[in-house]
PDB file of C-alpha atoms in Angstrom:
ATOM      1  CA  MET A   1       0.005   0.050   0.019  1.00 33.00           C
ATOM      2  CA  GLY A   2       1.262   3.469  -0.840  1.00 32.00           C
ATOM      3  CA  CYS A   3       1.695   4.851   2.609  1.00 35.00           C
ATOM      4  CA  GLY A   4       3.247   1.778   3.982  1.00 33.00           C
ATOM      5  CA  TYR A   5       0.294   0.985   6.178  1.00 33.00           C
ATOM      6  CA  GLN A   6      -0.464  -2.713   6.534  1.00 35.00           C
ATOM      7  CA  SER A   7      -2.817  -4.484   8.996  1.00 36.00           C
ATOM      8  CA  THR A   8      -1.065  -6.909  11.360  1.00 36.00           C
ATOM      9  CA  ARG A   9      -4.083  -7.913  13.303  1.00 38.00           C
ATOM     10  CA  PRO A  10      -5.833 -11.295  12.895  1.00 37.00           C
ATOM     11  CA  ARG A  11      -9.206 -11.187  11.094  1.00 37.00           C
ATOM     12  CA  ARG A  12     -12.470 -12.144  12.583  1.00 39.00           C
ATOM     13  CA  PRO A  13     -14.250 -14.774  10.487  1.00 34.00           C
ATOM     14  CA  THR A  14     -16.936 -13.652   8.180  1.00 34.00           C
ATOM     15  CA  THR A  15     -20.275 -14.064   9.872  1.00 34.00           C
ATOM     16  CA  THR A  16     -23.614 -13.788   8.206  1.00 33.00           C
ATOM     17  CA  GLY A  17     -25.838 -15.016  11.059  1.00 41.00           C
ATOM     18  CA  ALA A  18     -29.075 -13.102  11.648  1.00 44.00           C
ATOM     19  CA  ASN A  19     -27.637  -9.612  11.091  1.00 49.00           C
ATOM     20  CA  PRO A  20     -29.743  -8.120   8.223  1.00 45.00           C
ATOM     21  CA  CYS A  21     -26.807  -5.964   7.165  1.00 47.00           C
ATOM     22  CA  TYR A  22     -24.938  -9.016   5.744  1.00 35.00           C
ATOM     23  CA  THR A  23     -26.263  -9.656   2.249  1.00 30.00           C
ATOM     24  CA  GLN A  24     -24.792 -10.609  -1.080  1.00 28.00           C
ATOM     25  CA  ILE A  25     -24.329  -7.020  -1.913  1.00 25.00           C
ATOM     26  CA  HIS A  26     -23.079  -6.092   1.657  1.00 30.00           C
ATOM     27  CA  PRO A  27     -20.046  -3.984   0.828  1.00 28.00           C
ATOM     28  CA  THR A  28     -21.980  -0.836   1.081  1.00 30.00           C
ATOM     29  CA  CYS A  29     -24.458  -2.178   3.587  1.00 36.00           C
ATOM     30  CA  ILE A  30     -27.456  -1.140   1.328  1.00 34.00           C
ATOM     31  CA  PRO A  31     -30.023   0.767   3.539  1.00 37.00           C
ATOM     32  CA  VAL A  32     -33.720  -0.111   3.539  1.00 40.00           C
ATOM     33  CA  SER A  33     -36.051   2.395   1.865  1.00 41.00           C
ATOM     34  CA  GLY A  34     -35.255   6.039   2.886  1.00 46.00           C
ATOM     35  CA  ASP A  35     -38.857   6.386   4.065  1.00 49.00           C
ATOM     36  CA  HIS A  36     -37.920   3.865   6.828  1.00 51.00           C
ATOM     37  CA  GLN A  37     -34.651   5.285   7.982  1.00 48.00           C
ATOM     38  CA  SER A  38     -34.490   7.742  10.752  1.00 46.00           C
ATOM     39  CA  LYS A  39     -31.399   9.833  11.718  1.00 46.00           C
ATOM     40  CA  LEU A  40     -31.210  10.498  15.357  1.00 48.00           C
ATOM     41  CA  THR A  41     -29.019  13.456  16.437  1.00 47.00           C
ATOM     42  CA  LEU A  42     -27.123  12.809  19.589  1.00 45.00           C
ATOM     43  CA  MET A  43     -25.158  16.059  19.683  1.00 40.00           C
ATOM     44  CA  SER A  44     -26.401  19.126  17.887  1.00 37.00           C
ATOM     45  CA  GLU A  45     -23.440  21.476  18.604  1.00 39.00           C
ATOM     46  CA  SER A  46     -19.651  21.123  18.530  1.00 37.00           C
ATOM     47  CA  LEU A  47     -17.790  20.727  21.819  1.00 37.00           C
ATOM     48  CA  ARG A  48     -14.636  22.121  20.192  1.00 42.00           C
ATOM     49  CA  ASN A  49     -13.614  25.064  18.183  1.00 40.00           C
ATOM     50  CA  ASP A  50     -12.367  23.615  14.848  1.00 45.00           C
ATOM     51  CA  GLY A  51     -10.577  25.914  12.340  1.00 42.00           C
ATOM     52  CA  ARG A  52     -13.756  26.061  10.064  1.00 39.00           C
ATOM     53  CA  ILE A  53     -16.406  26.343  12.907  1.00 37.00           C
ATOM     54  CA  TRP A  54     -17.046  29.738  14.610  1.00 37.00           C
ATOM     55  CA  VAL A  55     -17.982  29.098  18.200  1.00 37.00           C
ATOM     56  CA  PRO A  56     -18.850  32.567  19.666  1.00 37.00           C
ATOM     57  CA  LYS A  57     -17.594  33.372  23.104  1.00 39.00           C
ATOM     58  CA  LYS A  58     -20.558  35.690  23.500  1.00 38.00           C
ATOM     59  CA  LYS A  59     -23.937  35.905  21.846  1.00 36.00           C
ATOM     60  CA  GLU A  60     -24.964  39.103  19.890  1.00 42.00           C
ATOM     61  CA  ASP A  61     -26.901  40.175  22.970  1.00 45.00           C
ATOM     62  CA  GLY A  62     -23.793  39.952  25.067  1.00 46.00           C
ATOM     63  CA  LYS A  63     -24.839  36.839  26.971  1.00 48.00           C
ATOM     64  CA  LYS A  64     -22.641  33.639  27.199  1.00 47.00           C
ATOM     65  CA  PRO A  65     -23.806  31.038  24.720  1.00 44.00           C
ATOM     66  CA  GLU A  66     -25.332  27.964  26.207  1.00 47.00           C
ATOM     67  CA  GLU A  67     -23.211  24.866  26.643  1.00 46.00           C
ATOM     68  CA  PRO A  68     -23.644  22.230  23.858  1.00 41.00           C
ATOM     69  CA  LYS A  69     -26.434  19.772  24.855  1.00 44.00           C
ATOM     70  CA  THR A  70     -26.819  16.086  23.984  1.00 43.00           C
ATOM     71  CA  PHE A  71     -30.162  14.833  22.630  1.00 47.00           C
ATOM     72  CA  GLY A  72     -31.101  13.630  26.038  1.00 61.00           C
ATOM     73  CA  THR A  73     -30.444  10.929  28.525  1.00 68.00           C
ATOM     74  CA  GLY A  74     -29.823   7.416  27.429  1.00 72.00           C
ATOM     75  CA  LYS A  75     -33.248   6.462  28.505  1.00 78.00           C
ATOM     76  CA  THR A  76     -35.039   9.340  26.785  1.00 80.00           C
ATOM     77  CA  THR A  77     -33.066   8.507  23.654  1.00 82.00           C
ATOM     78  CA  LEU A  78     -34.261   5.009  23.741  1.00 85.00           C
ATOM     79  CA  LYS A  79     -37.877   6.109  24.200  1.00 87.00           C
ATOM     80  CA  GLU A  80     -37.493   8.401  21.104  1.00 87.00           C
ATOM     81  CA  ILE A  81     -36.170   5.415  19.112  1.00 87.00           C
ATOM     82  CA  GLU A  82     -38.997   3.212  20.253  1.00 90.00           C
ATOM     83  CA  ALA A  83     -41.490   5.802  19.184  1.00 89.00           C
ATOM     84  CA  LEU A  84     -39.818   5.933  15.774  1.00 85.00           C
ATOM     85  CA  VAL A  85     -39.982   2.155  15.344  1.00 87.00           C
ATOM     86  CA  HIS A  86     -43.636   2.219  16.440  1.00 87.00           C
ATOM     87  CA  SER A  87     -44.100   4.804  13.538  1.00 86.00           C
ATOM     88  CA  GLY A  88     -42.653   2.319  11.080  1.00 86.00           C
ATOM     89  CA  PHE A  89     -39.030   3.207  10.934  1.00 86.00           C
ATOM     90  CA  LYS A  90     -36.767   0.120  10.412  1.00 87.00           C
ATOM     91  CA  GLU A  91     -33.276   1.688  10.451  1.00 89.00           C
ATOM     92  CA  VAL A  92     -31.781   4.144  12.885  1.00 88.00           C
ATOM     93  CA  VAL A  93     -28.679   6.201  12.219  1.00 88.00           C
ATOM     94  CA  LEU A  94     -27.001   7.641  15.411  1.00 86.00           C
ATOM     95  CA  THR A  95     -25.465  10.844  14.140  1.00 81.00           C
ATOM     96  CA  GLY A  96     -24.599  14.347  15.104  1.00 71.00           C
ATOM     97  CA  ILE A  97     -21.358  16.236  16.087  1.00 71.00           C
ATOM     98  CA  ASN A  98     -18.828  14.646  18.409  1.00 67.00           C
ATOM     99  CA  ASN A  99     -20.869  11.484  18.733  1.00 71.00           C
ATOM    100  CA  GLY A 100     -18.099   9.801  20.633  1.00 66.00           C
ATOM    101  CA  ASP A 101     -18.640  12.356  23.518  1.00 64.00           C
ATOM    102  CA  PHE A 102     -22.263  11.185  24.042  1.00 69.00           C
ATOM    103  CA  ASP A 103     -22.958  11.034  27.786  1.00 66.00           C
ATOM    104  CA  GLY A 104     -26.591  10.477  28.273  1.00 61.00           C
ATOM    105  CA  LYS A 105     -26.691  10.506  32.041  1.00 65.00           C
ATOM    106  CA  ASP A 106     -30.028   9.229  33.594  1.00 63.00           C
ATOM    107  CA  ALA A 107     -31.781  10.836  36.478  1.00 60.00           C
ATOM    108  CA  GLU A 108     -29.505   9.043  38.909  1.00 69.00           C
ATOM    109  CA  GLY A 109     -26.461  10.534  37.187  1.00 68.00           C
ATOM    110  CA  ARG A 110     -25.332   7.170  35.744  1.00 72.00           C
ATOM    111  CA  PRO A 111     -23.469   7.790  32.469  1.00 72.00           C
ATOM    112  CA  TRP A 112     -24.294   6.200  29.211  1.00 78.00           C
ATOM    113  CA  LYS A 113     -21.433   5.744  26.765  1.00 84.00           C
ATOM    114  CA  LEU A 114     -22.167   5.476  23.144  1.00 87.00           C
ATOM    115  CA  SER A 115     -21.339   1.831  23.199  1.00 91.00           C
ATOM    116  CA  GLU A 116     -23.936   1.225  25.797  1.00 89.00           C
ATOM    117  CA  LEU A 117     -26.517   3.083  23.865  1.00 88.00           C
ATOM    118  CA  VAL A 118     -25.748   1.016  20.727  1.00 93.00           C
ATOM    119  CA  ARG A 119     -26.335  -2.221  22.855  1.00 93.00           C
ATOM    120  CA  GLU A 120     -29.508  -1.040  24.136  1.00 91.00           C
ATOM    121  CA  VAL A 121     -30.906   0.029  20.745  1.00 92.00           C
ATOM    122  CA  ASP A 122     -29.794  -3.319  19.389  1.00 95.00           C
ATOM    123  CA  ARG A 123     -32.299  -4.864  21.936  1.00 95.00           C
ATOM    124  CA  ILE A 124     -35.332  -2.892  20.615  1.00 93.00           C
ATOM    125  CA  ASP A 125     -37.797  -5.142  18.659  1.00 93.00           C
ATOM    126  CA  GLY A 126     -38.645  -3.882  15.269  1.00 91.00           C
ATOM    127  CA  ILE A 127     -35.286  -2.275  14.311  1.00 90.00           C
ATOM    128  CA  GLU A 128     -33.533  -3.981  11.428  1.00 91.00           C
ATOM    129  CA  ARG A 129     -30.377  -1.882  11.092  1.00 92.00           C
ATOM    130  CA  ILE A 130     -28.350   0.369  13.171  1.00 93.00           C
ATOM    131  CA  ARG A 131     -25.674   2.631  11.889  1.00 91.00           C
ATOM    132  CA  ILE A 132     -23.172   5.051  13.557  1.00 91.00           C
ATOM    133  CA  SER A 133     -22.444   8.126  11.480  1.00 86.00           C
ATOM    134  CA  SER A 134     -19.890  11.066  11.751  1.00 87.00           C
ATOM    135  CA  ILE A 135     -17.617  10.013  14.501  1.00 93.00           C
ATOM    136  CA  ASP A 136     -13.927  10.838  14.836  1.00 94.00           C
ATOM    137  CA  PRO A 137     -11.361   7.960  14.808  1.00 95.00           C
ATOM    138  CA  ASP A 138     -10.168   8.592  18.157  1.00 94.00           C
ATOM    139  CA  GLU A 139     -13.660   8.200  19.602  1.00 92.00           C
ATOM    140  CA  VAL A 140     -13.998   4.568  18.348  1.00 94.00           C
ATOM    141  CA  ASP A 141     -12.761   2.761  21.386  1.00 93.00           C
ATOM    142  CA  ASP A 142     -12.561  -1.033  21.809  1.00 95.00           C
ATOM    143  CA  ASP A 143     -15.887  -1.105  23.689  1.00 94.00           C
ATOM    144  CA  LEU A 144     -17.647   0.613  20.920  1.00 94.00           C
ATOM    145  CA  ALA A 145     -16.116  -1.581  18.354  1.00 96.00           C
ATOM    146  CA  ASP A 146     -17.166  -4.700  20.415  1.00 96.00           C
ATOM    147  CA  ALA A 147     -20.776  -3.368  20.596  1.00 96.00           C
ATOM    148  CA  VAL A 148     -20.841  -3.027  16.772  1.00 96.00           C
ATOM    149  CA  PHE A 149     -19.152  -6.464  16.257  1.00 96.00           C
ATOM    150  CA  LYS A 150     -21.514  -8.314  18.427  1.00 95.00           C
ATOM    151  CA  GLY A 151     -24.731  -6.513  17.745  1.00 96.00           C
ATOM    152  CA  LYS A 152     -27.509  -8.488  15.781  1.00 95.00           C
ATOM    153  CA  LYS A 153     -28.733  -5.469  14.034  1.00 95.00           C
ATOM    154  CA  THR A 154     -25.617  -3.288  13.842  1.00 95.00           C
ATOM    155  CA  CYS A 155     -24.199  -2.602  10.308  1.00 94.00           C
ATOM    156  CA  PRO A 156     -20.513  -3.407   9.791  1.00 95.00           C
ATOM    157  CA  SER A 157     -20.130   0.026   8.293  1.00 94.00           C
ATOM    158  CA  MET A 158     -19.232   3.385   9.941  1.00 95.00           C
ATOM    159  CA  HIS A 159     -18.791   6.953   8.818  1.00 95.00           C
ATOM    160  CA  ILE A 160     -15.451   7.918  10.288  1.00 96.00           C
ATOM    161  CA  VAL A 161     -14.212  11.410   9.724  1.00 95.00           C
ATOM    162  CA  LEU A 162     -10.829  11.777   7.940  1.00 97.00           C
ATOM    163  CA  GLN A 163     -10.932  15.425   6.589  1.00 97.00           C
ATOM    164  CA  SER A 164      -7.259  15.159   5.420  1.00 98.00           C
ATOM    165  CA  GLY A 165      -4.619  12.472   5.077  1.00 98.00           C
ATOM    166  CA  SER A 166      -1.889  14.980   6.154  1.00 98.00           C
ATOM    167  CA  ASN A 167      -0.899  15.327   9.840  1.00 98.00           C
ATOM    168  CA  ALA A 168       0.149  18.991   9.046  1.00 98.00           C
ATOM    169  CA  ILE A 169      -3.248  19.884   7.778  1.00 98.00           C
ATOM    170  CA  LEU A 170      -5.059  17.851  10.573  1.00 97.00           C
ATOM    171  CA  LYS A 171      -3.053  19.976  13.120  1.00 96.00           C
ATOM    172  CA  LYS A 172      -4.065  23.188  11.302  1.00 95.00           C
ATOM    173  CA  MET A 173      -7.601  22.061  11.496  1.00 95.00           C
ATOM    174  CA  ARG A 174      -7.242  21.512  15.185  1.00 93.00           C
ATOM    175  CA  ARG A 175      -8.286  17.846  14.904  1.00 94.00           C
ATOM    176  CA  LYS A 176      -7.618  15.588  17.976  1.00 92.00           C
ATOM    177  CA  TYR A 177      -6.335  12.682  15.863  1.00 96.00           C
ATOM    178  CA  THR A 178      -3.469  11.914  13.431  1.00 98.00           C
ATOM    179  CA  ARG A 179      -3.310   9.961  10.175  1.00 97.00           C
ATOM    180  CA  GLN A 180      -1.864   6.912  11.985  1.00 98.00           C
ATOM    181  CA  ILE A 181      -4.739   7.090  14.646  1.00 98.00           C
ATOM    182  CA  PHE A 182      -7.072   6.955  11.755  1.00 98.00           C
ATOM    183  CA  PHE A 183      -5.470   3.985  10.211  1.00 98.00           C
ATOM    184  CA  ASP A 184      -5.260   2.183  13.577  1.00 97.00           C
ATOM    185  CA  THR A 185      -8.994   2.647  14.031  1.00 97.00           C
ATOM    186  CA  ILE A 186      -9.713   1.267  10.515  1.00 97.00           C
ATOM    187  CA  ASP A 187      -7.413  -1.713  11.318  1.00 97.00           C
ATOM    188  CA  ARG A 188      -9.249  -2.532  14.529  1.00 96.00           C
ATOM    189  CA  LEU A 189     -12.614  -2.540  12.851  1.00 97.00           C
ATOM    190  CA  ARG A 190     -11.324  -4.599   9.902  1.00 95.00           C
ATOM    191  CA  GLU A 191     -11.031  -7.481  12.238  1.00 93.00           C
ATOM    192  CA  ASN A 192     -14.341  -8.119  10.629  1.00 93.00           C
ATOM    193  CA  PRO A 193     -13.285  -8.343   6.966  1.00 92.00           C
ATOM    194  CA  ASP A 194     -16.719  -7.245   5.787  1.00 91.00           C
ATOM    195  CA  PHE A 195     -16.402  -3.791   7.434  1.00 95.00           C
ATOM    196  CA  THR A 196     -16.807  -0.885   5.121  1.00 95.00           C
ATOM    197  CA  PHE A 197     -16.185   2.911   5.712  1.00 97.00           C
ATOM    198  CA  THR A 198     -17.478   6.227   4.498  1.00 96.00           C
ATOM    199  CA  THR A 199     -15.788   9.542   5.359  1.00 96.00           C
ATOM    200  CA  ASP A 200     -15.574  13.354   4.926  1.00 96.00           C
ATOM    201  CA  ILE A 201     -12.687  15.050   3.144  1.00 98.00           C
ATOM    202  CA  ILE A 202     -11.848  18.781   2.706  1.00 97.00           C
ATOM    203  CA  VAL A 203      -9.619  19.880  -0.200  1.00 97.00           C
ATOM    204  CA  GLY A 204      -7.753  23.137  -0.376  1.00 97.00           C
ATOM    205  CA  PHE A 205      -7.507  23.934   3.276  1.00 97.00           C
ATOM    206  CA  PRO A 206      -5.230  26.996   3.764  1.00 97.00           C
ATOM    207  CA  GLY A 207      -1.607  25.979   3.545  1.00 97.00           C
ATOM    208  CA  GLU A 208      -2.373  22.581   1.883  1.00 98.00           C
ATOM    209  CA  THR A 209       0.597  21.657  -0.350  1.00 98.00           C
ATOM    210  CA  GLU A 210       0.698  19.255  -3.242  1.00 98.00           C
ATOM    211  CA  GLU A 211       2.369  16.770  -0.756  1.00 98.00           C
ATOM    212  CA  ASP A 212      -0.405  17.140   1.720  1.00 98.00           C
ATOM    213  CA  HIS A 213      -2.927  16.486  -1.150  1.00 98.00           C
ATOM    214  CA  GLN A 214      -1.139  13.450  -2.219  1.00 98.00           C
ATOM    215  CA  GLU A 215      -1.233  12.091   1.366  1.00 98.00           C
ATOM    216  CA  THR A 216      -4.952  12.332   1.347  1.00 98.00           C
ATOM    217  CA  LEU A 217      -5.169  10.444  -1.981  1.00 98.00           C
ATOM    218  CA  ASP A 218      -2.793   7.861  -0.490  1.00 98.00           C
ATOM    219  CA  ALA A 219      -5.070   7.484   2.547  1.00 98.00           C
ATOM    220  CA  MET A 220      -8.073   7.050   0.170  1.00 97.00           C
ATOM    221  CA  ARG A 221      -6.284   4.256  -1.776  1.00 96.00           C
ATOM    222  CA  THR A 222      -5.287   2.590   1.563  1.00 96.00           C
ATOM    223  CA  VAL A 223      -8.719   2.469   3.083  1.00 96.00           C
ATOM    224  CA  ARG A 224     -10.919   2.201  -0.095  1.00 94.00           C
ATOM    225  CA  PHE A 225     -14.069   4.077   1.171  1.00 96.00           C
ATOM    226  CA  ALA A 226     -17.538   3.015   0.167  1.00 95.00           C
ATOM    227  CA  LYS A 227     -18.369   6.660  -0.165  1.00 95.00           C
ATOM    228  CA  VAL A 228     -16.413   9.907   0.201  1.00 97.00           C
ATOM    229  CA  HIS A 229     -18.316  13.243   1.068  1.00 96.00           C
ATOM    230  CA  MET A 230     -15.873  15.869  -0.505  1.00 95.00           C
ATOM    231  CA  PHE A 231     -15.888  19.502   0.414  1.00 96.00           C
ATOM    232  CA  PRO A 232     -13.751  22.144  -1.306  1.00 96.00           C
ATOM    233  CA  TYR A 233     -12.534  24.691   1.243  1.00 96.00           C
ATOM    234  CA  SER A 234     -14.126  28.146   1.219  1.00 92.00           C
ATOM    235  CA  ASP A 235     -13.663  30.966   3.710  1.00 90.00           C
ATOM    236  CA  ARG A 236     -16.312  31.394   6.469  1.00 88.00           C
ATOM    237  CA  PRO A 237     -16.353  34.707   8.219  1.00 86.00           C
ATOM    238  CA  LYS A 238     -14.893  34.769  11.771  1.00 84.00           C
ATOM    239  CA  THR A 239     -13.315  31.400  11.531  1.00 87.00           C
ATOM    240  CA  LEU A 240      -9.682  30.723  12.422  1.00 89.00           C
ATOM    241  CA  ALA A 241      -9.117  29.225   8.974  1.00 91.00           C
ATOM    242  CA  SER A 242     -10.359  32.445   7.234  1.00 89.00           C
ATOM    243  CA  LYS A 243      -7.441  34.335   8.943  1.00 92.00           C
ATOM    244  CA  MET A 244      -4.843  31.819   7.864  1.00 94.00           C
ATOM    245  CA  GLU A 245      -2.181  32.575   5.258  1.00 93.00           C
ATOM    246  CA  ASN A 246      -1.216  30.556   2.139  1.00 95.00           C
ATOM    247  CA  LYS A 247      -4.716  30.291   0.638  1.00 96.00           C
ATOM    248  CA  VAL A 248      -4.951  27.756  -2.047  1.00 97.00           C
ATOM    249  CA  PRO A 249      -5.883  29.181  -5.378  1.00 97.00           C
ATOM    250  CA  HIS A 250      -9.363  28.334  -6.707  1.00 97.00           C
ATOM    251  CA  ALA A 251      -8.104  26.588  -9.807  1.00 98.00           C
ATOM    252  CA  ILE A 252      -6.018  24.252  -7.731  1.00 98.00           C
ATOM    253  CA  ILE A 253      -8.816  23.545  -5.350  1.00 98.00           C
ATOM    254  CA  GLN A 254     -10.872  22.625  -8.309  1.00 97.00           C
ATOM    255  CA  ARG A 255      -8.278  20.253  -9.744  1.00 98.00           C
ATOM    256  CA  ARG A 256      -7.718  18.553  -6.362  1.00 98.00           C
ATOM    257  CA  LYS A 257     -11.498  18.268  -5.915  1.00 97.00           C
ATOM    258  CA  ALA A 258     -11.731  16.442  -9.288  1.00 98.00           C
ATOM    259  CA  GLU A 259      -8.963  14.044  -8.359  1.00 98.00           C
ATOM    260  CA  VAL A 260     -10.440  13.184  -5.005  1.00 98.00           C
ATOM    261  CA  LEU A 261     -14.039  12.510  -6.656  1.00 97.00           C
ATOM    262  CA  ALA A 262     -12.420  10.459  -9.321  1.00 97.00           C
ATOM    263  CA  LEU A 263     -10.527   8.326  -6.869  1.00 97.00           C
ATOM    264  CA  ALA A 264     -13.537   8.025  -4.672  1.00 96.00           C
ATOM    265  CA  GLU A 265     -15.737   6.872  -7.477  1.00 95.00           C
ATOM    266  CA  ARG A 266     -13.095   4.275  -8.492  1.00 95.00           C
ATOM    267  CA  GLY A 267     -12.682   3.006  -4.853  1.00 92.00           C
ATOM    268  CA  SER A 268     -16.460   2.634  -4.491  1.00 91.00           C
ATOM    269  CA  PHE A 269     -16.660   0.783  -7.796  1.00 91.00           C
ATOM    270  CA  GLU A 270     -13.895  -1.618  -6.746  1.00 88.00           C
ATOM    271  CA  LEU A 271     -15.711  -2.423  -3.574  1.00 85.00           C
ATOM    272  CA  ARG A 272     -18.776  -3.560  -5.497  1.00 83.00           C
ATOM    273  CA  GLU A 273     -16.993  -5.838  -7.888  1.00 75.00           C
TER     274      GLU A 273
END
């Protein structure tokens, strides 16, 4: 592989069992009809100030902004999901911002980790598929991986945020993880050889060199994502990134965008072969 990354962990045997996510066309874990899929937001605001996200220290009225809030406690989240299932939904996507920071404490103050929530949702009758979306690689711990591996309804597919394959750019973006942490997370989840991944990538972040861009393409070749959500960088007022120097010219961003999209399409096609 181009970056020298190679898994050294033993693989789990392929298991079809009763998990409805395992099908003959599994590699993308094809969802049921969109009318039967519900996305449940666990965290609606960011707990960190990334380079492209403006988190105001004060509201326009001068008051301090409220602290980010989770969707609710673990128990109220389960009740919401049960209500969705009763309404006819068959698939639940646990999504939001900073999903790994989910802490749905109950009335007694007992914390609920995301892994525990996944296990509880897996026990709900009527759900056919459970997915986890938009999670950082450093937030996928062994307990969460175990909950997904052993779930009867959990899809062996996860949307894990990459953003860039370059450590230099990840640092500028103020991400908490490195390129190697991302690969290590992929490696752990690929103990199940059927596991597939989707991700987000930003091209043209301020200061991104051609070498940085090539590292992103190299990461894509290594992982082979089922789908890549690609975003060309554009300035947003009041963000740290908008004040950074060495902005990438528009023409170069467009060229890098095309290269990422072409490689993403090729990787997705190869997974389906």
